[in-house]
Amino acid sequence: TGGSDGAVSVDWATRDGTATAPDDYLAAAGTLTWDDGEEGDKSFTVTVVDDAATEGDESFDVELDAPGGGADLGARTSAEVVITDIPALEG
């Protein structure tokens, strides 16, 4: 945050919690990059596996690491993603 001078980047990766890859989601990783002068949000996709098991809610983390180009991540470098189990409707 705080400006758009210079290109910056940050690596991201999923990490198992109570949800585990590849049974509950597909592990993923990548790099988000902002060019010099570019502002705004970036996004990425993590695939959740839809299975027939009734498991209750589970979670995994997405972690940010290795900021480049002078980027500062601040105090928060991870977020919990909750997969809510919705039982299949019968009949």
PDB file of C-alpha atoms in Angstrom:
ATOM      1  CA  THR A   1       0.000   0.000   0.000  1.00  0.00           C
ATOM      2  CA  GLY A   2       1.010   3.605  -0.139  1.00  0.00           C
ATOM      3  CA  GLY A   3       1.858   4.355  -3.744  1.00  0.00           C
ATOM      4  CA  SER A   4       2.561   3.180  -7.248  1.00  0.00           C
ATOM      5  CA  ASP A   5       6.192   4.184  -7.795  1.00  0.00           C
ATOM      6  CA  GLY A   6       8.259   1.264  -9.041  1.00  0.00           C
ATOM      7  CA  ALA A   7       7.377  -2.326  -9.840  1.00  0.00           C
ATOM      8  CA  VAL A   8       6.628  -4.616  -6.891  1.00  0.00           C
ATOM      9  CA  SER A   9       5.744  -8.279  -6.440  1.00  0.00           C
ATOM     10  CA  VAL A  10       4.820 -10.815  -3.796  1.00  0.00           C
ATOM     11  CA  ASP A  11       4.813 -14.617  -3.816  1.00  0.00           C
ATOM     12  CA  TRP A  12       1.769 -16.510  -2.520  1.00  0.00           C
ATOM     13  CA  ALA A  13       1.164 -20.162  -1.694  1.00  0.00           C
ATOM     14  CA  THR A  14      -1.456 -22.355  -0.050  1.00  0.00           C
ATOM     15  CA  ARG A  15      -0.694 -24.286   3.144  1.00  0.00           C
ATOM     16  CA  ASP A  16      -2.711 -27.167   4.602  1.00  0.00           C
ATOM     17  CA  GLY A  17      -4.776 -26.648   7.712  1.00  0.00           C
ATOM     18  CA  THR A  18      -7.694 -28.899   8.570  1.00  0.00           C
ATOM     19  CA  ALA A  19      -8.321 -28.973   4.792  1.00  0.00           C
ATOM     20  CA  THR A  20      -5.585 -30.849   2.938  1.00  0.00           C
ATOM     21  CA  ALA A  21      -4.450 -30.930  -0.669  1.00  0.00           C
ATOM     22  CA  PRO A  22      -5.355 -32.694  -2.906  1.00  0.00           C
ATOM     23  CA  ASP A  23      -8.352 -34.144  -1.052  1.00  0.00           C
ATOM     24  CA  ASP A  24     -10.062 -30.835  -0.166  1.00  0.00           C
ATOM     25  CA  TYR A  25      -8.423 -28.278  -2.474  1.00  0.00           C
ATOM     26  CA  LEU A  26      -5.649 -28.175  -5.063  1.00  0.00           C
ATOM     27  CA  ALA A  27      -2.375 -26.764  -3.737  1.00  0.00           C
ATOM     28  CA  ALA A  28      -1.361 -23.650  -5.638  1.00  0.00           C
ATOM     29  CA  ALA A  29       1.316 -20.977  -5.661  1.00  0.00           C
ATOM     30  CA  GLY A  30       2.311 -18.013  -7.761  1.00  0.00           C
ATOM     31  CA  THR A  31       3.541 -14.449  -7.878  1.00  0.00           C
ATOM     32  CA  LEU A  32       1.452 -11.287  -8.060  1.00  0.00           C
ATOM     33  CA  THR A  33       3.169  -8.377  -9.844  1.00  0.00           C
ATOM     34  CA  TRP A  34       2.342  -4.682 -10.138  1.00  0.00           C
ATOM     35  CA  ASP A  35       4.172  -2.705 -12.821  1.00  0.00           C
ATOM     36  CA  ASP A  36       5.496   0.808 -12.199  1.00  0.00           C
ATOM     37  CA  GLY A  37       2.499   3.115 -11.934  1.00  0.00           C
ATOM     38  CA  GLU A  38      -0.008   0.272 -11.606  1.00  0.00           C
ATOM     39  CA  GLU A  39      -2.474   0.380  -8.738  1.00  0.00           C
ATOM     40  CA  GLY A  40      -5.328  -1.817  -7.642  1.00  0.00           C
ATOM     41  CA  ASP A  41      -6.153  -5.246  -6.364  1.00  0.00           C
ATOM     42  CA  LYS A  42      -4.829  -8.512  -7.758  1.00  0.00           C
ATOM     43  CA  SER A  43      -6.428 -11.925  -7.400  1.00  0.00           C
ATOM     44  CA  PHE A  44      -5.742 -15.612  -7.926  1.00  0.00           C
ATOM     45  CA  THR A  45      -7.804 -18.790  -7.914  1.00  0.00           C
ATOM     46  CA  VAL A  46      -7.543 -21.847  -5.690  1.00  0.00           C
ATOM     47  CA  THR A  47      -9.665 -24.829  -6.753  1.00  0.00           C
ATOM     48  CA  VAL A  48     -11.817 -26.429  -4.045  1.00  0.00           C
ATOM     49  CA  VAL A  49     -12.494 -30.151  -4.491  1.00  0.00           C
ATOM     50  CA  ASP A  50     -16.184 -31.039  -4.308  1.00  0.00           C
ATOM     51  CA  ASP A  51     -16.482 -34.501  -2.812  1.00  0.00           C
ATOM     52  CA  ALA A  52     -19.401 -36.479  -1.419  1.00  0.00           C
ATOM     53  CA  ALA A  53     -17.927 -36.794   2.092  1.00  0.00           C
ATOM     54  CA  THR A  54     -19.686 -35.032   4.958  1.00  0.00           C
ATOM     55  CA  GLU A  55     -16.771 -33.477   6.824  1.00  0.00           C
ATOM     56  CA  GLY A  56     -17.892 -30.224   8.367  1.00  0.00           C
ATOM     57  CA  ASP A  57     -16.101 -26.956   7.707  1.00  0.00           C
ATOM     58  CA  GLU A  58     -12.356 -27.146   7.013  1.00  0.00           C
ATOM     59  CA  SER A  59      -9.727 -24.507   6.324  1.00  0.00           C
ATOM     60  CA  PHE A  60      -6.379 -23.865   4.666  1.00  0.00           C
ATOM     61  CA  ASP A  61      -4.118 -20.808   4.660  1.00  0.00           C
ATOM     62  CA  VAL A  62      -2.803 -18.576   1.906  1.00  0.00           C
ATOM     63  CA  GLU A  63       0.567 -17.097   2.796  1.00  0.00           C
ATOM     64  CA  LEU A  64       2.392 -14.126   1.277  1.00  0.00           C
ATOM     65  CA  ASP A  65       6.195 -14.126   1.128  1.00  0.00           C
ATOM     66  CA  ALA A  66       9.255 -12.647  -0.585  1.00  0.00           C
ATOM     67  CA  PRO A  67       8.046  -9.125  -1.379  1.00  0.00           C
ATOM     68  CA  GLY A  68      10.081  -7.662  -4.213  1.00  0.00           C
ATOM     69  CA  GLY A  69      10.831  -4.171  -5.466  1.00  0.00           C
ATOM     70  CA  GLY A  70      10.679  -2.551  -2.047  1.00  0.00           C
ATOM     71  CA  ALA A  71       7.184  -3.839  -1.220  1.00  0.00           C
ATOM     72  CA  ASP A  72       6.313  -4.094   2.468  1.00  0.00           C
ATOM     73  CA  LEU A  73       3.819  -6.752   3.520  1.00  0.00           C
ATOM     74  CA  GLY A  74       3.112  -5.215   6.905  1.00  0.00           C
ATOM     75  CA  ALA A  75       2.054  -7.320   9.862  1.00  0.00           C
ATOM     76  CA  ARG A  76      -0.470  -9.588   8.122  1.00  0.00           C
ATOM     77  CA  THR A  77       1.140 -12.145   5.810  1.00  0.00           C
ATOM     78  CA  SER A  78      -1.493 -14.898   5.749  1.00  0.00           C
ATOM     79  CA  ALA A  79      -5.228 -15.434   5.542  1.00  0.00           C
ATOM     80  CA  GLU A  80      -7.414 -18.376   6.468  1.00  0.00           C
ATOM     81  CA  VAL A  81      -9.779 -19.721   3.813  1.00  0.00           C
ATOM     82  CA  VAL A  82     -12.764 -21.677   5.153  1.00  0.00           C
ATOM     83  CA  ILE A  83     -14.411 -24.360   3.025  1.00  0.00           C
ATOM     84  CA  THR A  84     -18.011 -24.667   4.196  1.00  0.00           C
ATOM     85  CA  ASP A  85     -19.417 -28.157   3.814  1.00  0.00           C
ATOM     86  CA  ILE A  86     -22.956 -28.016   2.426  1.00  0.00           C
ATOM     87  CA  PRO A  87     -24.614 -31.458   2.499  1.00  0.00           C
ATOM     88  CA  ALA A  88     -26.057 -32.641  -0.812  1.00  0.00           C
ATOM     89  CA  LEU A  89     -29.801 -32.478  -1.182  1.00  0.00           C
ATOM     90  CA  GLU A  90     -31.440 -35.871  -1.403  1.00  0.00           C
ATOM     91  CA  GLY A  91     -34.197 -36.872  -3.747  1.00  0.00           C
TER      92      GLY A  91
END
